[in-house]
Amino acid sequence: METLSLKEASLIEQSKAGDIDSFEQLIAAHQKKAFNIAYRILGNLEDANDVTQEALIKAYRGIRNFNGKSSFSTWLYTIVNNACIDFIRKNRKTNVTYLDREYETEEGSYKLQVYGNEETPEELFEKKEVQKLVHEAINKLSYEHRRIIVLRDIEQFSYQEISQILNCSEGTVKSRINRARSNLKILIKEQLDD
């Protein structure tokens, strides 16, 4: 488990005392990733923005309950995940649309396509088709499976972090990931056979 830096611990204590400026500094490093998680789960920029803002408000209101048993980021991303669940329950629209663009994370940026040195137009077309196929298959996954794929394979959370976010054991996380990946493979194979 990652330990709190002195600055982060100080900002948490000041936030618990009601200092909104300290809270804004505290979440500044986590806002992009929180948004990316919401966007990947919900698939809509406007919804993801709304849910992220709602989650940050919940985090501010609940900062007094942060006990340091997990990292601050894991605690915050759990709130984001739960806000996504609440949003889906309220709206029951889980149609996900993925955009072919660059994504920013704490670790840097990435694109959802394979890079090559000199790609021909045919290679570019083929990669776009594969990317489209995978995205369509992900869209067909249940919410639970899509969420676990997003957390592990796209956002690169560790098994331990996912178990904290989802409030279940690491064994359960591994089992869910295996089932989600198996279902994703089946969906991709079905699409290829069509």
C-alpha positions as a printed Julia matrix, in Angstrom:
194×3 Matrix{Float64}:
   0.0     0.0     0.0
   1.32    3.41   -0.86
   1.99    5.68    2.1
   0.89    9.27    2.33
   3.46   11.95    1.68
   3.85   14.59    4.38
   2.28   17.17    2.09
  -0.66   14.91    1.26
  -1.19   14.05    4.95
  -1.12   17.75    5.81
  -3.61   18.59    3.05
  -5.91   15.79    4.26
  -5.85   17.13    7.83
  -6.53   20.69    6.63
  -9.34   19.39    4.41
 -10.86   17.55    7.37
 -10.88   20.9     9.17
 -12.97   22.35    6.31
 -10.25   24.11    4.26
 -11.53   23.91    0.68
  -8.28   25.27   -0.8
  -6.37   22.38    0.76
  -8.91   19.92   -0.63
  -8.57   21.42   -4.11
  -4.79   21.01   -3.9
  -5.25   17.45   -2.65
  -7.47   16.35   -5.53
  -5.64   18.27   -8.27
  -3.34   15.33   -9.0
  -6.26   12.89   -9.13
  -8.94   14.73  -11.11
  -7.86   13.57  -14.58
  -7.68    9.92  -13.61
 -11.0    10.16  -11.75
 -12.58   11.6   -14.9
 -10.96    8.92  -17.09
 -12.38    6.17  -14.89
 -15.87    7.68  -15.05
 -15.59    8.23  -18.8
 -14.43    4.68  -19.49
 -17.24    3.21  -17.4
 -20.01    5.53  -18.6
 -18.78    6.2   -22.14
 -20.18    9.72  -22.33
 -18.15   12.88  -21.75
 -21.0    14.9   -20.25
 -22.11   12.09  -17.93
 -18.52   11.39  -16.89
 -17.95   15.07  -16.12
 -21.15   15.25  -14.04
 -20.37   12.04  -12.16
 -16.77   13.12  -11.52
 -17.94   16.45  -10.09
 -20.51   14.66   -7.94
 -17.85   12.22   -6.71
 -15.47   15.06   -5.81
 -18.22   16.79   -3.84
 -18.93   13.5    -2.03
 -15.2    13.14   -1.33
 -15.06   16.65    0.14
 -18.11   16.02    2.31
 -16.74   12.63    3.39
 -13.05   13.52    3.86
 -13.52   13.3     7.64
 -14.18    9.56    7.14
 -10.84    8.98    5.38
  -8.87    6.87    7.84
  -5.68    6.17    5.9
  -6.24    2.4     5.65
  -5.85    2.74    1.89
  -4.1     5.36   -0.19
  -6.01    8.6    -0.74
  -6.19    7.86   -4.47
  -7.77    4.43   -3.9
 -10.29    5.99   -1.5
 -11.15    8.69   -4.05
 -11.43    6.25   -7.0
 -13.75    4.08   -4.9
 -16.04    7.09   -4.54
 -15.86    7.67   -8.32
 -16.69    4.01   -8.99
 -19.65    4.13   -6.61
 -20.9     7.36   -8.2
 -20.81    5.58  -11.59
 -22.84    2.69  -10.16
 -25.4     5.14   -8.76
 -25.6     6.99  -12.09
 -26.16    3.77  -14.05
 -28.83    2.6   -11.61
 -30.65    5.93  -11.97
 -30.35    6.2   -15.73
 -30.08    2.6   -16.96
 -28.25    3.72  -20.07
 -24.98    1.88  -20.4
 -24.26    2.36  -24.07
 -20.54    3.11  -24.21
 -18.88    5.02  -27.0
 -15.11    5.1   -27.16
 -13.28    7.87  -28.95
 -10.12    7.43  -30.97
  -8.08   10.08  -29.26
  -5.2    10.5   -26.86
  -5.94   10.0   -23.15
  -4.01   11.65  -20.32
  -3.3     9.8   -17.09
  -0.97   10.37  -14.15
   1.53    8.06  -15.84
   1.42    9.93  -19.15
  -0.73    9.73  -22.23
  -1.79    6.83  -24.4
  -3.82    6.11  -27.47
  -6.08    3.17  -28.07
  -4.23    1.98  -31.12
  -1.01    0.2   -31.94
   1.88    2.39  -33.01
   4.27    1.56  -35.81
   7.14    3.37  -37.46
   5.78    3.7   -40.95
   2.29    2.44  -41.44
   0.67    2.1   -44.79
  -2.93    3.27  -45.28
  -3.94   -0.41  -45.37
  -2.28   -1.06  -42.01
  -3.94    2.02  -40.51
  -7.33    0.88  -41.8
  -6.81   -2.61  -40.43
  -5.83   -1.28  -37.0
  -8.88    0.97  -36.93
 -11.07   -2.01  -37.78
  -9.51   -4.11  -35.0
  -9.9    -1.23  -32.57
 -13.55   -0.81  -33.58
 -14.11   -4.55  -33.15
 -12.64   -4.54  -29.63
 -14.62   -1.45  -28.61
 -17.86   -2.96  -29.89
 -17.12   -6.14  -27.94
 -16.4    -4.14  -24.77
 -19.69   -2.28  -25.27
 -21.53   -5.62  -25.25
 -20.05   -6.71  -21.91
 -22.18   -6.46  -18.8
 -21.52   -3.41  -16.63
 -19.66   -5.55  -14.07
 -17.35   -7.05  -16.68
 -16.81   -3.73  -18.48
 -15.95   -2.07  -15.15
 -13.38   -4.73  -14.19
 -11.77   -4.58  -17.68
 -11.55   -0.77  -17.4
 -10.0    -0.84  -13.93
  -7.44   -3.57  -14.67
  -6.63   -3.55  -18.38
  -7.2     0.1   -19.28
  -6.51    2.03  -16.06
  -3.87   -0.51  -14.92
  -4.92   -0.7   -11.26
  -3.3    -3.47   -9.22
  -5.4    -6.37   -7.94
  -5.08   -4.95   -4.43
  -6.31   -1.5    -5.51
  -9.24   -3.0    -7.41
 -10.18   -5.12   -4.39
 -10.26   -1.95   -2.29
 -12.24    0.01   -4.9
 -14.8    -2.78   -5.34
 -14.74   -3.82   -1.68
 -14.04   -7.51   -2.36
 -11.13   -9.93   -2.01
  -8.22  -10.06   -4.46
  -9.27  -13.63   -5.32
 -12.71  -12.36   -6.31
 -11.09   -9.64   -8.42
  -8.9   -12.17  -10.24
 -11.89  -14.43  -10.83
 -14.0   -11.56  -12.21
 -11.16  -10.43  -14.47
 -10.77  -13.96  -15.87
 -14.52  -14.23  -16.53
 -14.64  -10.76  -18.1
 -11.68  -11.5   -20.36
 -13.18  -14.87  -21.36
 -16.48  -13.19  -22.24
 -14.62  -10.49  -24.17
 -12.76  -13.16  -26.18
 -16.04  -14.92  -26.97
 -17.66  -11.66  -28.11
 -14.66  -10.81  -30.31
 -14.69  -14.31  -31.83
 -18.43  -14.01  -32.53
 -17.87  -10.68  -34.26
 -15.04  -12.14  -36.34
 -17.22  -15.08  -37.37
 -20.02  -12.76  -38.58
